[in-house]
Coordinates of C-alpha atoms and ligand atoms in Angstrom, one line a residue:
M1 CA -14.2 5.5 -162.5
C2 CA -13.4 3.8 -165.6
G3 CA -10.8 3.2 -167.2
I4 CA -9.8 4.2 -171.2
V5 CA -7.7 3.2 -173.9
G6 CA -6.8 4.2 -177.4
Y7 CA -4.5 3.2 -180.5
V8 CA -3.6 4.3 -183.5
G9 CA -0.3 3.2 -185.1
E10 CA 0.9 0.0 -187.4
K11 CA 0.5 -2.9 -184.9
E12 CA -2.6 -4.6 -184.0
A13 CA -4.5 -1.9 -181.8
S14 CA -6.4 -5.1 -180.2
D15 CA -3.3 -6.1 -178.3
F16 CA -2.2 -2.6 -176.8
L17 CA -6.0 -2.1 -176.1
I18 CA -6.0 -5.1 -173.6
E19 CA -2.6 -4.8 -172.5
G20 CA -3.6 -1.3 -171.5
L21 CA -7.1 -2.1 -170.0
R22 CA -5.3 -4.8 -167.6
R23 CA -3.1 -2.6 -166.3
L24 CA -6.1 0.1 -166.0
E25 CA -8.4 -2.5 -164.5
Y26 CA -8.0 -1.3 -160.8
R27 CA -10.1 1.3 -161.9
G28 CA -13.1 -0.4 -162.8
Y29 CA -13.8 -4.2 -163.4
D30 CA -17.5 -4.8 -164.0
S31 CA -17.1 -4.9 -168.0
A32 CA -15.1 -4.1 -170.5
G33 CA -15.1 -3.5 -174.3
I34 CA -12.9 -2.6 -177.5
A35 CA -13.7 -0.9 -180.9
V36 CA -11.3 -1.5 -183.7
Y37 CA -11.5 -0.5 -187.4
D38 CA -12.0 -3.8 -189.3
Q39 CA -13.1 -4.4 -192.8
G40 CA -14.3 -1.2 -193.5
K41 CA -16.4 -0.1 -190.4
I42 CA -15.9 -0.1 -186.6
Q43 CA -16.7 -3.3 -185.1
I44 CA -17.2 -3.6 -181.4
E45 CA -16.8 -6.9 -178.9
K46 CA -17.8 -5.8 -175.0
K47 CA -18.3 -8.5 -172.3
M48 CA -19.7 -8.0 -168.9
G49 CA -17.5 -9.2 -166.0
R50 CA -13.6 -9.3 -165.9
L51 CA -11.0 -8.6 -168.7
A52 CA -10.6 -11.9 -169.2
N53 CA -14.3 -12.5 -170.1
L54 CA -13.6 -9.8 -173.1
E55 CA -10.5 -11.6 -173.8
K56 CA -12.4 -15.0 -174.2
V57 CA -14.9 -13.4 -176.9
L58 CA -12.0 -12.3 -179.1
E59 CA -10.3 -15.4 -179.1
T60 CA -13.1 -16.6 -181.4
H61 CA -14.0 -13.0 -182.5
P62 CA -10.7 -11.2 -183.1
L63 CA -10.7 -8.0 -184.2
H64 CA -8.0 -6.9 -186.7
G65 CA -7.1 -3.3 -187.3
K66 CA -4.7 -0.6 -186.3
I67 CA -6.7 1.9 -184.8
G68 CA -9.4 1.6 -182.0
I69 CA -10.5 2.3 -178.4
G70 CA -11.0 0.3 -175.1
H71 CA -12.5 0.6 -172.0
T72 CA -13.1 -1.2 -168.7
R73 CA -16.2 -0.2 -166.6
W74 CA -17.5 0.8 -163.1
A75 CA -21.1 1.3 -163.6
T76 CA -22.6 4.2 -162.4
H77 CA -25.6 4.9 -164.7
G78 CA -27.1 1.3 -166.0
G79 CA -26.0 -1.8 -164.0
P80 CA -22.9 -4.2 -165.3
S81 CA -24.5 -6.2 -168.1
D82 CA -23.3 -6.5 -171.9
V83 CA -25.3 -4.0 -173.1
N84 CA -24.0 -1.4 -171.0
A85 CA -20.4 -2.2 -171.3
H86 CA -18.5 0.2 -173.4
P87 CA -17.7 1.1 -176.1
H88 CA -21.3 2.5 -177.2
G89 CA -22.0 3.4 -181.0
D90 CA -25.0 5.3 -182.5
C91 CA -27.5 3.8 -185.1
H92 CA -25.1 2.8 -187.4
N93 CA -22.0 2.2 -185.1
H94 CA -20.6 5.4 -187.4
F95 CA -19.6 7.2 -184.2
V96 CA -18.5 5.2 -181.2
V97 CA -17.5 6.5 -177.9
V98 CA -15.9 5.3 -174.6
H99 CA -16.4 7.6 -171.4
N100 CA -15.3 8.0 -167.8
G101 CA -17.8 10.3 -165.8
I102 CA -21.2 11.4 -166.0
I103 CA -22.9 13.2 -168.6
E104 CA -25.7 14.8 -166.0
N105 CA -27.9 16.2 -168.9
Y106 CA -28.4 12.8 -170.7
M107 CA -32.2 12.6 -169.8
E108 CA -32.9 15.6 -172.0
I109 CA -30.6 14.9 -174.3
K110 CA -31.7 11.2 -174.8
K111 CA -35.6 12.4 -174.8
E112 CA -34.9 14.9 -178.1
L113 CA -32.9 12.2 -179.9
L114 CA -35.6 9.5 -179.4
E115 CA -38.3 12.1 -180.8
K116 CA -36.1 12.3 -183.8
G117 CA -35.6 8.5 -184.3
H118 CA -32.6 7.1 -182.7
I119 CA -32.8 3.9 -181.1
F120 CA -30.9 3.4 -178.3
K121 CA -29.5 -0.3 -176.8
S122 CA -28.0 0.8 -173.4
E123 CA -29.5 2.2 -170.1
T124 CA -26.1 4.4 -170.0
D125 CA -25.5 8.1 -170.0
T126 CA -22.6 7.7 -172.8
E127 CA -24.8 6.2 -175.1
V128 CA -26.4 9.7 -175.9
V129 CA -23.0 11.3 -176.9
A130 CA -22.6 9.0 -180.1
H131 CA -25.9 9.6 -181.2
L132 CA -25.5 13.1 -180.6
A133 CA -22.4 13.1 -182.5
E134 CA -24.8 11.2 -185.0
E135 CA -26.9 13.9 -185.4
L136 CA -24.9 17.1 -185.7
D137 CA -22.3 15.6 -187.7
D138 CA -21.0 18.1 -190.3
G139 CA -18.8 16.2 -192.1
D140 CA -15.9 17.6 -189.8
F141 CA -15.0 15.3 -186.9
L142 CA -13.4 17.7 -184.7
S143 CA -16.0 20.1 -185.5
T144 CA -18.8 17.2 -184.7
V145 CA -17.1 16.4 -181.5
R146 CA -17.1 20.2 -180.4
K147 CA -20.8 20.8 -181.0
V148 CA -21.8 17.4 -178.9
I149 CA -19.2 19.5 -175.9
A150 CA -21.0 22.2 -176.4
R151 CA -24.2 20.2 -175.5
I152 CA -23.5 18.1 -172.5
T153 CA -23.1 18.9 -168.8
G154 CA -21.1 16.9 -166.2
S155 CA -17.3 14.9 -165.7
Y156 CA -16.3 13.2 -168.5
T157 CA -13.4 12.0 -170.5
L158 CA -14.6 11.0 -173.9
V159 CA -12.7 9.2 -176.8
F160 CA -14.3 9.1 -180.2
M161 CA -13.8 7.3 -183.3
D162 CA -15.7 8.1 -186.7
A163 CA -16.2 5.5 -189.3
A164 CA -15.7 8.2 -192.1
Q165 CA -12.3 9.3 -190.1
P166 CA -10.6 5.6 -190.0
D167 CA -7.1 7.2 -189.1
T168 CA -8.3 9.9 -186.3
I169 CA -9.4 9.5 -182.8
I170 CA -10.3 12.4 -180.9
C171 CA -10.3 12.7 -177.4
T172 CA -11.3 15.3 -174.6
K173 CA -11.6 15.6 -171.1
K174 CA -13.4 17.6 -168.3
D175 CA -13.0 17.0 -164.3
N176 CA -11.7 13.6 -165.4
P177 CA -7.9 11.9 -166.3
L178 CA -6.7 11.6 -169.8
I179 CA -3.1 11.2 -171.2
I180 CA -1.5 10.7 -174.2
G181 CA 1.5 8.9 -175.1
L182 CA 3.8 9.5 -177.8
G183 CA 5.1 7.2 -179.7
Q184 CA 7.5 6.8 -183.2
G185 CA 4.8 6.1 -185.8
E186 CA 2.1 5.2 -183.2
N187 CA 0.5 7.4 -180.2
F188 CA -1.5 5.8 -177.3
I189 CA -4.7 7.2 -175.1
A190 CA -5.1 6.4 -171.5
S191 CA -6.5 7.4 -168.4
D192 CA -3.3 6.8 -166.5
I193 CA 0.0 6.3 -167.2
P194 CA 0.2 2.8 -166.3
A195 CA -1.3 2.0 -169.7
V196 CA 1.3 3.2 -172.0
I197 CA 4.4 3.4 -169.8
S198 CA 6.0 0.2 -171.4
H199 CA 5.4 1.6 -174.6
T200 CA 6.6 5.0 -174.2
R201 CA 7.6 7.8 -171.2
R202 CA 6.8 10.7 -173.1
I203 CA 3.2 12.0 -172.4
Y204 CA 0.7 14.7 -173.0
I205 CA -1.3 15.4 -170.2
L206 CA -4.5 17.1 -171.4
N207 CA -6.5 19.8 -169.6
D208 CA -9.9 20.3 -169.0
G209 CA -11.6 21.8 -172.3
E210 CA -8.6 20.6 -174.6
M211 CA -9.5 18.6 -177.8
A212 CA -6.6 16.1 -178.9
V213 CA -6.6 15.2 -182.6
V214 CA -4.7 11.6 -182.4
R215 CA -3.3 9.9 -185.6
K216 CA -0.3 7.7 -186.3
T217 CA 1.8 10.4 -187.6
G218 CA 1.0 12.9 -184.7
V219 CA -1.2 14.3 -182.2
S220 CA -2.5 18.0 -182.4
V221 CA -4.2 20.0 -179.2
Y222 CA -6.8 22.5 -179.4
D223 CA -8.6 24.4 -176.7
G224 CA -12.2 25.0 -176.1
E225 CA -12.8 27.5 -178.9
G226 CA -10.3 25.1 -181.2
L227 CA -7.2 27.3 -181.2
P228 CA -4.1 24.8 -181.5
V229 CA -2.3 24.9 -178.5
S230 CA 1.1 24.0 -177.9
K231 CA 1.9 21.3 -175.5
K232 CA 4.7 20.6 -173.1
I233 CA 6.1 16.9 -173.0
H234 CA 6.1 15.2 -169.7
E235 CA 9.0 12.5 -169.4
V236 CA 7.6 10.1 -167.0
T237 CA 9.9 9.1 -164.2
W238 CA 8.5 6.0 -162.0
S239 CA 8.4 2.6 -162.9
A240 CA 5.4 0.7 -164.2
E241 CA 4.7 -0.8 -161.2
A242 CA 4.7 2.9 -159.1
A243 CA 2.6 4.4 -162.1
E244 CA -0.2 1.8 -161.8
K245 CA -0.6 3.4 -158.0
G246 CA -0.3 7.0 -159.9
G247 CA 3.1 7.3 -158.4
Y248 CA 1.7 6.5 -154.7
P249 CA 4.0 3.8 -153.0
H250 CA 0.6 2.0 -152.1
F251 CA -2.9 1.6 -153.0
M252 CA -3.5 2.8 -149.4
L253 CA -1.8 5.7 -149.4
K254 CA -3.4 6.5 -152.9
E255 CA -6.8 6.2 -151.4
I256 CA -6.4 8.2 -148.3
Y257 CA -5.5 11.2 -150.9
E258 CA -7.8 10.6 -153.2
Q259 CA -10.6 11.5 -150.4
P260 CA -11.2 15.0 -151.2
K261 CA -12.6 14.1 -154.5
A262 CA -14.5 10.9 -153.1
V263 CA -16.1 13.3 -150.5
R264 CA -16.9 15.9 -152.9
D265 CA -18.2 13.6 -155.4
T266 CA -20.5 11.8 -152.8
V267 CA -21.6 15.5 -151.0
N268 CA -22.5 16.8 -155.0
I269 CA -25.2 14.2 -155.8
H270 CA -27.3 14.7 -152.9
I271 CA -27.4 18.4 -152.9
G272 CA -30.7 19.2 -155.0
Q273 CA -32.1 22.9 -155.9
D274 CA -32.1 25.6 -153.3
S275 CA -28.9 23.5 -151.3
Q276 CA -31.7 20.8 -150.2
I277 CA -30.7 17.5 -149.7
V278 CA -32.2 15.2 -152.4
F279 CA -31.9 11.0 -152.3
D280 CA -33.3 10.4 -155.8
T281 CA -33.2 6.5 -155.3
L282 CA -35.3 6.6 -152.0
N283 CA -38.2 8.0 -153.3
W284 CA -39.8 8.8 -149.8
N285 CA -42.4 11.1 -148.3
K286 CA -42.8 12.0 -144.8
S287 CA -45.6 9.1 -143.7
D288 CA -43.0 6.3 -145.2
L289 CA -41.1 8.0 -142.3
M290 CA -43.7 8.0 -139.8
G291 CA -44.5 4.5 -140.2
M292 CA -41.3 3.4 -139.1
D293 CA -40.6 2.8 -135.5
N294 CA -36.6 1.8 -135.3
I295 CA -33.6 1.6 -137.2
L296 CA -31.6 -1.0 -137.6
I297 CA -28.1 -0.5 -139.0
T298 CA -25.9 -3.5 -139.5
A299 CA -22.4 -4.5 -141.6
C300 CA -19.0 -5.5 -140.7
G301 CA -15.6 -4.1 -139.7
T302 CA -15.1 -0.7 -141.1
A303 CA -18.4 -0.5 -142.4
Y304 CA -20.3 -1.4 -138.8
H305 CA -17.7 1.7 -137.6
A306 CA -19.3 3.9 -139.9
G307 CA -22.8 2.8 -138.6
L308 CA -21.9 3.5 -135.0
V309 CA -21.4 7.0 -136.2
A310 CA -24.8 7.2 -137.8
K311 CA -26.6 6.1 -135.1
H312 CA -25.6 9.6 -133.5
Y313 CA -26.4 11.1 -137.1
I314 CA -29.8 9.9 -137.3
E315 CA -31.3 10.0 -133.5
Q316 CA -30.4 13.9 -133.4
F317 CA -31.5 15.0 -136.9
A318 CA -34.4 12.3 -137.6
R319 CA -35.4 11.6 -133.8
I320 CA -35.6 7.9 -134.7
P321 CA -34.1 4.9 -132.3
V322 CA -31.2 3.3 -133.7
E323 CA -29.8 0.0 -133.0
V324 CA -26.3 -0.9 -135.1
D325 CA -25.5 -4.7 -134.9
I326 CA -22.6 -6.8 -136.1
A327 CA -23.4 -8.4 -139.3
S328 CA -22.3 -11.8 -138.5
E329 CA -24.2 -11.4 -134.8
Y330 CA -27.2 -10.0 -135.6
R331 CA -29.3 -13.2 -137.3
Y332 CA -28.2 -15.4 -134.7
R333 CA -29.9 -13.3 -131.7
R334 CA -34.1 -13.9 -132.5
P335 CA -33.7 -9.9 -133.1
L336 CA -36.4 -7.9 -132.5
T337 CA -36.8 -6.7 -136.3
T338 CA -40.4 -6.1 -137.6
E339 CA -42.2 -4.3 -140.8
R340 CA -42.2 -1.1 -138.8
T341 CA -38.2 -1.5 -139.0
L342 CA -36.1 -0.1 -141.5
A343 CA -32.8 -1.6 -141.8
V344 CA -29.9 0.1 -143.2
V345 CA -27.0 -2.2 -144.4
I346 CA -23.5 -0.7 -145.1
S347 CA -20.7 -2.6 -147.6
Q348 CA -18.0 -1.0 -149.7
S349 CA -18.3 -4.2 -151.6
G350 CA -21.7 -5.1 -151.6
E351 CA -20.6 -8.5 -151.7
T352 CA -19.8 -9.4 -147.5
I353 CA -21.9 -12.5 -146.9
D354 CA -22.3 -11.3 -143.3
T355 CA -23.8 -8.2 -144.2
L356 CA -25.8 -9.8 -146.6
A357 CA -27.2 -12.5 -144.8
A358 CA -28.3 -10.1 -142.2
L359 CA -29.6 -8.0 -145.0
K360 CA -31.9 -11.1 -146.0
E361 CA -32.9 -12.0 -142.5
A362 CA -33.9 -8.3 -142.1
R363 CA -36.3 -8.3 -145.3
R364 CA -37.5 -11.7 -144.2
L365 CA -38.9 -10.4 -140.8
G366 CA -40.7 -7.8 -142.8
A367 CA -38.1 -5.0 -142.5
R368 CA -37.8 -2.4 -145.5
S369 CA -34.1 -1.9 -146.5
I370 CA -31.7 0.6 -147.7
A371 CA -28.0 -0.7 -148.9
V372 CA -25.2 1.9 -148.3
T373 CA -23.0 0.7 -150.8
N374 CA -20.0 1.3 -153.2
S375 CA -20.5 -1.6 -155.9
I376 CA -22.8 -0.5 -158.4
G377 CA -24.9 -3.8 -158.9
S378 CA -23.1 -5.5 -156.1
S379 CA -25.3 -8.7 -153.9
I380 CA -26.3 -6.6 -151.5
A381 CA -27.5 -3.5 -154.0
R382 CA -29.7 -6.2 -155.8
E383 CA -31.0 -7.8 -152.8
A384 CA -32.2 -4.3 -150.7
D385 CA -35.6 -2.6 -151.7
R386 CA -33.7 0.7 -152.0
V387 CA -29.5 1.6 -152.7
I388 CA -27.2 4.8 -151.9
Y389 CA -24.2 4.7 -153.7
T390 CA -21.0 6.1 -152.4
L391 CA -18.7 7.5 -154.9
A392 CA -15.5 6.6 -153.5
G393 CA -14.3 4.8 -156.8
P394 CA -12.8 1.4 -156.5
E395 CA -11.1 0.4 -153.4
I396 CA -8.2 -1.8 -153.9
A397 CA -6.0 -1.7 -150.6
V398 CA -7.6 -4.2 -148.0
A399 CA -7.6 -1.4 -145.4
S400 CA -10.7 0.9 -146.1
T401 CA -10.5 4.6 -146.3
K402 CA -12.3 6.2 -149.0
A403 CA -15.1 4.0 -148.8
Y404 CA -15.4 4.6 -144.5
T405 CA -15.6 8.8 -145.1
T406 CA -17.7 8.4 -147.9
Q407 CA -20.2 6.3 -145.9
L408 CA -20.0 8.9 -143.2
V409 CA -21.0 11.5 -145.7
A410 CA -23.8 9.7 -147.3
L411 CA -25.1 8.8 -143.6
L412 CA -25.1 12.1 -142.2
M413 CA -26.8 13.5 -145.4
L414 CA -29.3 10.8 -145.1
A415 CA -30.2 11.5 -141.5
L416 CA -30.2 15.3 -142.1
Y417 CA -33.0 14.0 -145.4
M418 CA -34.9 12.0 -143.1
G419 CA -35.1 15.2 -140.7
Q420 CA -35.7 17.5 -143.7
L421 CA -39.0 15.0 -144.3
K422 CA -40.2 14.8 -140.8
G423 CA -39.7 18.2 -139.7
T424 CA -37.2 17.2 -136.8
V425 CA -34.4 19.8 -138.4
T426 CA -34.6 23.3 -139.8
N427 CA -33.6 24.5 -142.9
E428 CA -31.2 26.7 -140.9
Q429 CA -29.7 23.3 -139.5
V430 CA -29.6 21.8 -143.3
Q431 CA -28.1 24.6 -144.9
D432 CA -25.1 24.9 -142.2
V433 CA -24.1 21.3 -142.3
V434 CA -24.5 21.5 -146.6
K435 CA -21.9 24.3 -146.1
A436 CA -20.0 22.5 -144.1
L437 CA -19.9 19.6 -146.6
Q438 CA -18.7 21.4 -149.3
T439 CA -15.8 23.0 -147.9
L440 CA -14.8 19.4 -146.2
P441 CA -12.3 18.9 -149.1
E442 CA -10.4 21.7 -148.7
K443 CA -10.5 20.7 -144.9
I444 CA -8.8 17.1 -146.0
E445 CA -6.2 18.8 -148.1
K446 CA -5.2 20.3 -145.0
I447 CA -4.9 17.0 -143.0
L448 CA -2.9 15.6 -146.1
E449 CA -0.7 18.5 -146.0
N450 CA 0.4 17.5 -142.3
S451 CA 1.1 13.8 -143.2
Q452 CA 4.9 14.5 -142.6
Y453 CA 4.3 15.3 -139.2
I454 CA 2.2 12.5 -138.7
A455 CA 5.1 9.8 -140.5
G456 CA 6.9 11.1 -137.7
L457 CA 4.7 10.4 -135.0
A458 CA 4.2 6.7 -136.3
D459 CA 7.9 6.6 -134.9
H460 CA 6.5 6.1 -131.6
L461 CA 4.2 3.4 -132.7
T462 CA 6.7 0.9 -134.0
K463 CA 8.1 -0.6 -131.5
V464 CA 5.2 -0.7 -129.2
K465 CA 3.0 -3.7 -128.0
D466 CA -0.1 -2.5 -127.4
V467 CA -1.8 1.2 -128.3
F468 CA -5.2 2.5 -126.7
Y469 CA -8.0 4.7 -128.3
I470 CA -9.7 6.7 -126.6
G471 CA -12.8 9.1 -127.2
R472 CA -16.2 9.9 -125.7
S473 CA -19.5 10.2 -128.1
I474 CA -19.0 9.6 -131.5
D475 CA -15.4 10.1 -131.0
Y476 CA -15.4 6.9 -129.3
A477 CA -16.8 5.3 -132.5
I478 CA -13.7 7.1 -134.6
A479 CA -11.7 5.8 -131.9
M480 CA -12.7 2.3 -132.8
E481 CA -11.8 2.7 -136.4
G482 CA -8.6 3.9 -135.6
A483 CA -7.7 0.9 -133.8
L484 CA -8.6 -1.2 -136.5
K485 CA -6.8 0.4 -139.1
L486 CA -3.5 -0.1 -136.7
K487 CA -4.6 -3.6 -136.3
E488 CA -4.9 -4.5 -139.7
I489 CA -2.0 -2.8 -141.6
S490 CA 0.6 -3.1 -138.5
Y491 CA -0.2 -5.8 -136.6
I492 CA 0.1 -4.0 -133.1
H493 CA -2.7 -4.6 -130.7
A494 CA -5.1 -1.7 -130.6
E495 CA -8.1 -1.2 -128.6
A496 CA -10.5 1.6 -128.4
Y497 CA -12.2 2.5 -125.4
A498 CA -14.9 5.1 -124.2
G499 CA -13.1 7.5 -122.6
G500 CA -15.3 7.5 -119.5
E501 CA -14.8 3.6 -119.2
L502 CA -11.0 3.2 -118.7
K503 CA -11.2 3.8 -115.3
H504 CA -13.5 0.7 -114.9
G505 CA -10.9 -2.0 -115.7
T506 CA -8.4 -1.0 -118.7
L507 CA -6.8 1.8 -116.8
A508 CA -4.7 -1.0 -115.1
L509 CA -2.8 -2.1 -118.6
I510 CA -2.2 1.9 -119.1
V511 CA 1.8 1.9 -118.4
P512 CA 4.6 4.3 -119.7
E513 CA 5.5 1.8 -122.9
T514 CA 1.7 2.0 -124.1
P515 CA 0.7 4.8 -126.1
V516 CA -2.8 6.3 -125.8
I517 CA -4.3 8.2 -129.0
A518 CA -6.8 10.6 -127.4
V519 CA -9.5 11.8 -129.8
A520 CA -11.2 15.0 -128.5
T521 CA -13.1 16.7 -130.8
Q522 CA -16.7 16.9 -129.2
D523 CA -17.4 19.9 -127.6
D524 CA -19.9 18.9 -125.4
V525 CA -18.0 16.4 -123.4
K526 CA -14.8 18.2 -123.6
S527 CA -13.9 18.6 -120.4
K528 CA -14.8 15.1 -119.3
M529 CA -12.1 14.0 -122.3
Y530 CA -9.6 16.0 -120.6
S531 CA -10.0 14.3 -117.6
N532 CA -9.9 10.8 -119.2
I533 CA -6.7 12.4 -121.0
Q534 CA -5.2 13.1 -117.5
E535 CA -6.0 9.8 -115.7
V536 CA -3.8 8.4 -118.6
R537 CA -0.7 10.9 -118.0
A538 CA -0.9 10.3 -114.5
R539 CA 0.4 6.8 -115.5
N540 CA 3.0 8.4 -117.8
A541 CA 1.7 6.9 -120.8
E542 CA 2.3 8.9 -123.7
V543 CA -1.0 10.9 -125.4
I544 CA -1.1 11.8 -129.0
G545 CA -4.3 14.0 -128.8
I546 CA -6.0 14.6 -131.7
G547 CA -8.4 18.2 -131.6
F548 CA -9.0 21.3 -133.4
D549 CA -6.4 23.5 -134.6
D550 CA -7.4 26.2 -132.3
D551 CA -7.7 24.2 -129.1
R552 CA -5.3 25.5 -127.0
E553 CA -6.1 23.3 -124.3
L554 CA -5.7 20.1 -125.8
E555 CA -2.4 20.6 -126.2
K556 CA -1.7 21.2 -122.3
Y557 CA -2.4 17.6 -121.5
V558 CA -0.7 15.3 -124.4
T559 CA 2.8 14.7 -125.5
E560 CA 1.8 15.4 -129.0
T561 CA -1.1 16.7 -130.8
I562 CA -2.5 16.2 -134.0
R563 CA -4.7 19.3 -135.4
I564 CA -7.6 19.3 -138.0
P565 CA -9.4 22.3 -139.1
R566 CA -12.4 23.3 -136.8
V567 CA -15.3 22.1 -137.9
S568 CA -19.0 21.0 -136.0
G569 CA -19.1 18.0 -134.0
F570 CA -21.3 16.0 -136.5
I571 CA -18.5 16.8 -139.0
A572 CA -15.5 16.2 -136.7
P573 CA -15.2 12.4 -137.4
I574 CA -15.0 12.7 -141.3
L575 CA -11.8 14.6 -140.5
S576 CA -10.4 13.2 -137.3
V577 CA -10.4 9.3 -139.0
I578 CA -7.8 10.6 -141.8
P579 CA -5.0 10.9 -139.4
M580 CA -5.4 7.7 -137.7
Q581 CA -5.3 6.3 -141.2
L582 CA -2.2 7.8 -142.2
L583 CA -0.7 7.1 -138.4
A584 CA -1.6 3.5 -139.3
Y585 CA -0.6 3.6 -142.8
Y586 CA 3.0 4.8 -141.8
T587 CA 3.4 2.6 -139.0
G588 CA 2.8 -0.5 -140.9
V589 CA 5.2 0.6 -143.6
K590 CA 7.9 1.4 -141.2
R591 CA 7.2 -2.0 -139.8
G592 CA 7.9 -3.4 -143.3
N593 CA 4.6 -4.7 -143.3
D594 CA 2.7 -5.6 -146.9
V595 CA -0.3 -2.9 -146.3
D596 CA -2.2 -3.2 -149.4
K597 CA -2.7 -7.1 -148.4
P598 CA -2.0 -7.5 -144.7
R599 CA -1.7 -10.7 -143.9
N600 CA -4.7 -13.2 -143.6
L601 CA -7.1 -10.6 -144.7
A602 CA -9.1 -10.3 -148.1
K603 CA -10.9 -6.9 -149.4
S604 CA -14.0 -8.6 -149.5
V605 CA -15.2 -11.4 -147.6
T606 CA -17.7 -13.8 -149.2
V607 CA -17.2 -16.5 -146.6
E608 CA -19.2 -16.7 -143.1
Ligands
AGP1 C1 -11.6 -2.3 -142.8 O1 -10.5 -1.7 -143.0 C2 -11.6 -4.0 -143.4 N1 -10.8 -4.5 -144.6 C3 -13.0 -4.4 -143.0 O2 -13.4 -4.6 -142.0 C4 -13.9 -4.6 -144.3 O3 -14.6 -2.9 -143.7 C5 -15.4 -5.5 -143.9 O4 -14.9 -6.7 -144.2 C6 -16.5 -4.9 -144.8 O5 -16.3 -4.8 -145.9 P1 -17.7 -4.2 -146.5 O6 -17.8 -2.9 -146.4 O7 -17.3 -4.4 -147.8 O8 -19.0 -5.2 -146.4

């Protein structure tokens, strides 16, 4: 996920470009750059790191001109660096582009262009677009862009400049956002409304396949066939602050709602031909797996909870023993890690110091390592032997939501992939899970549609002092994540217990004023779980049950039911966690807390 801006008008383009990028920095922040038509050519300045680094460069090398484009990057192809930062130009910076998304067939096009003598500077998929435009240039900017689009596959927002037409920007999109802000004698391009809202509230929202020709005098939009499209002008009514969050009151809620897309993106990159699971970055064969005695998963907080679920996945599908350890504990207990151990570290930020230290320790003891992370080029990604990226996009709220569900997806697919290689799963099992994963985004949407009901349930929690979460098997791991969410956002004491463990002490704390959240999605322990719920109800505690929509029995034992669509027990955690995220969110909001930045916490914990 990257941020894109463009400007054409009478003012200094770079002023708007920098201001717009600042408002879009939440979309990506590993590098930034701008291109401006200045002194008869398109000039580019770009810099790795936060926008401030680029601003510093521009202090000594300012770009003056009235038309330009800009980009803030969240790396996908090619790590964060000056050279991989956008904008990208062709061999002569005749065509210059910024891009958000992925060009899937860039390798094939790049090979062809290299043979024709094009010289590439970066490792990005984006650069091929600029060179392709140079190759296909027929002197007509719009027609050239159309030819480029016809050749590329993937998802993209693309914005082009052409040195031969220094009064025009052309942009188009597929599966990625793009809006055009309509001004007086000036027009603006952006990935998202916050970039333009202080200049105009009148916008066009581009549809997939449409192309906009943007000049200071006006904007013309064409469909994929090149026919003019008459666009409706949207009047933005949000405040600038609300717009940054895409209209959501908090980043946390926005990120909860981004889960269908985040899950879809993470699933899709691991599905290969014949619906087999692929992990290109691992480059393993069967003997690599046969050489592993055990797997160590280590992580912190929510990522640790994802590891607890992954233990079930890996032991079931790959039949390799898995130990899950809190990263800050692991290296202080003389662990029995050897060169026959595979260490899997999980970290959204890729910068958590405890996780990084645990990874280094496991490697020092000889383990091979994989990092599952959401941050390309992060310290953990660089330290590990192999990396699996979750495609959650930037997560801003301190409480992890979409990073967690994408971790579960990646780890489930990893477990199946290992089973595939080892021969411990059948092709049919793989296909069943793949099919279920492909329909998961719709099921998440369905849960999200029910959010007002969950908001209502949060009223039961706002005044209480303690909440218990119970579950058995995988549901216990999910209960731990639910309890953590409630603690960090609402500041209410919450504990998770394995359903069968309550009677060994904790039941003494269950009183009518202590609500219990019971997760009941695992068929093999269903009857046991119902008994545990009845133990709690017998102490007159209110129980909110989370179960499948066709489970008529659960509702007999609980006071309120949150229903999720029926899926297999392995997929269930990816769904059952969502109502718990919403419950925590609404409870925190109703208690007046700053849910995006809860007290005492930080997004990335880089201290021990
Ligand atoms: C989750 O809501 C937390 N804020 C926290 O537990 C987090 O998951 C933990 O600090 C690990 O972070 P990481 O995934 O970036 O390593």
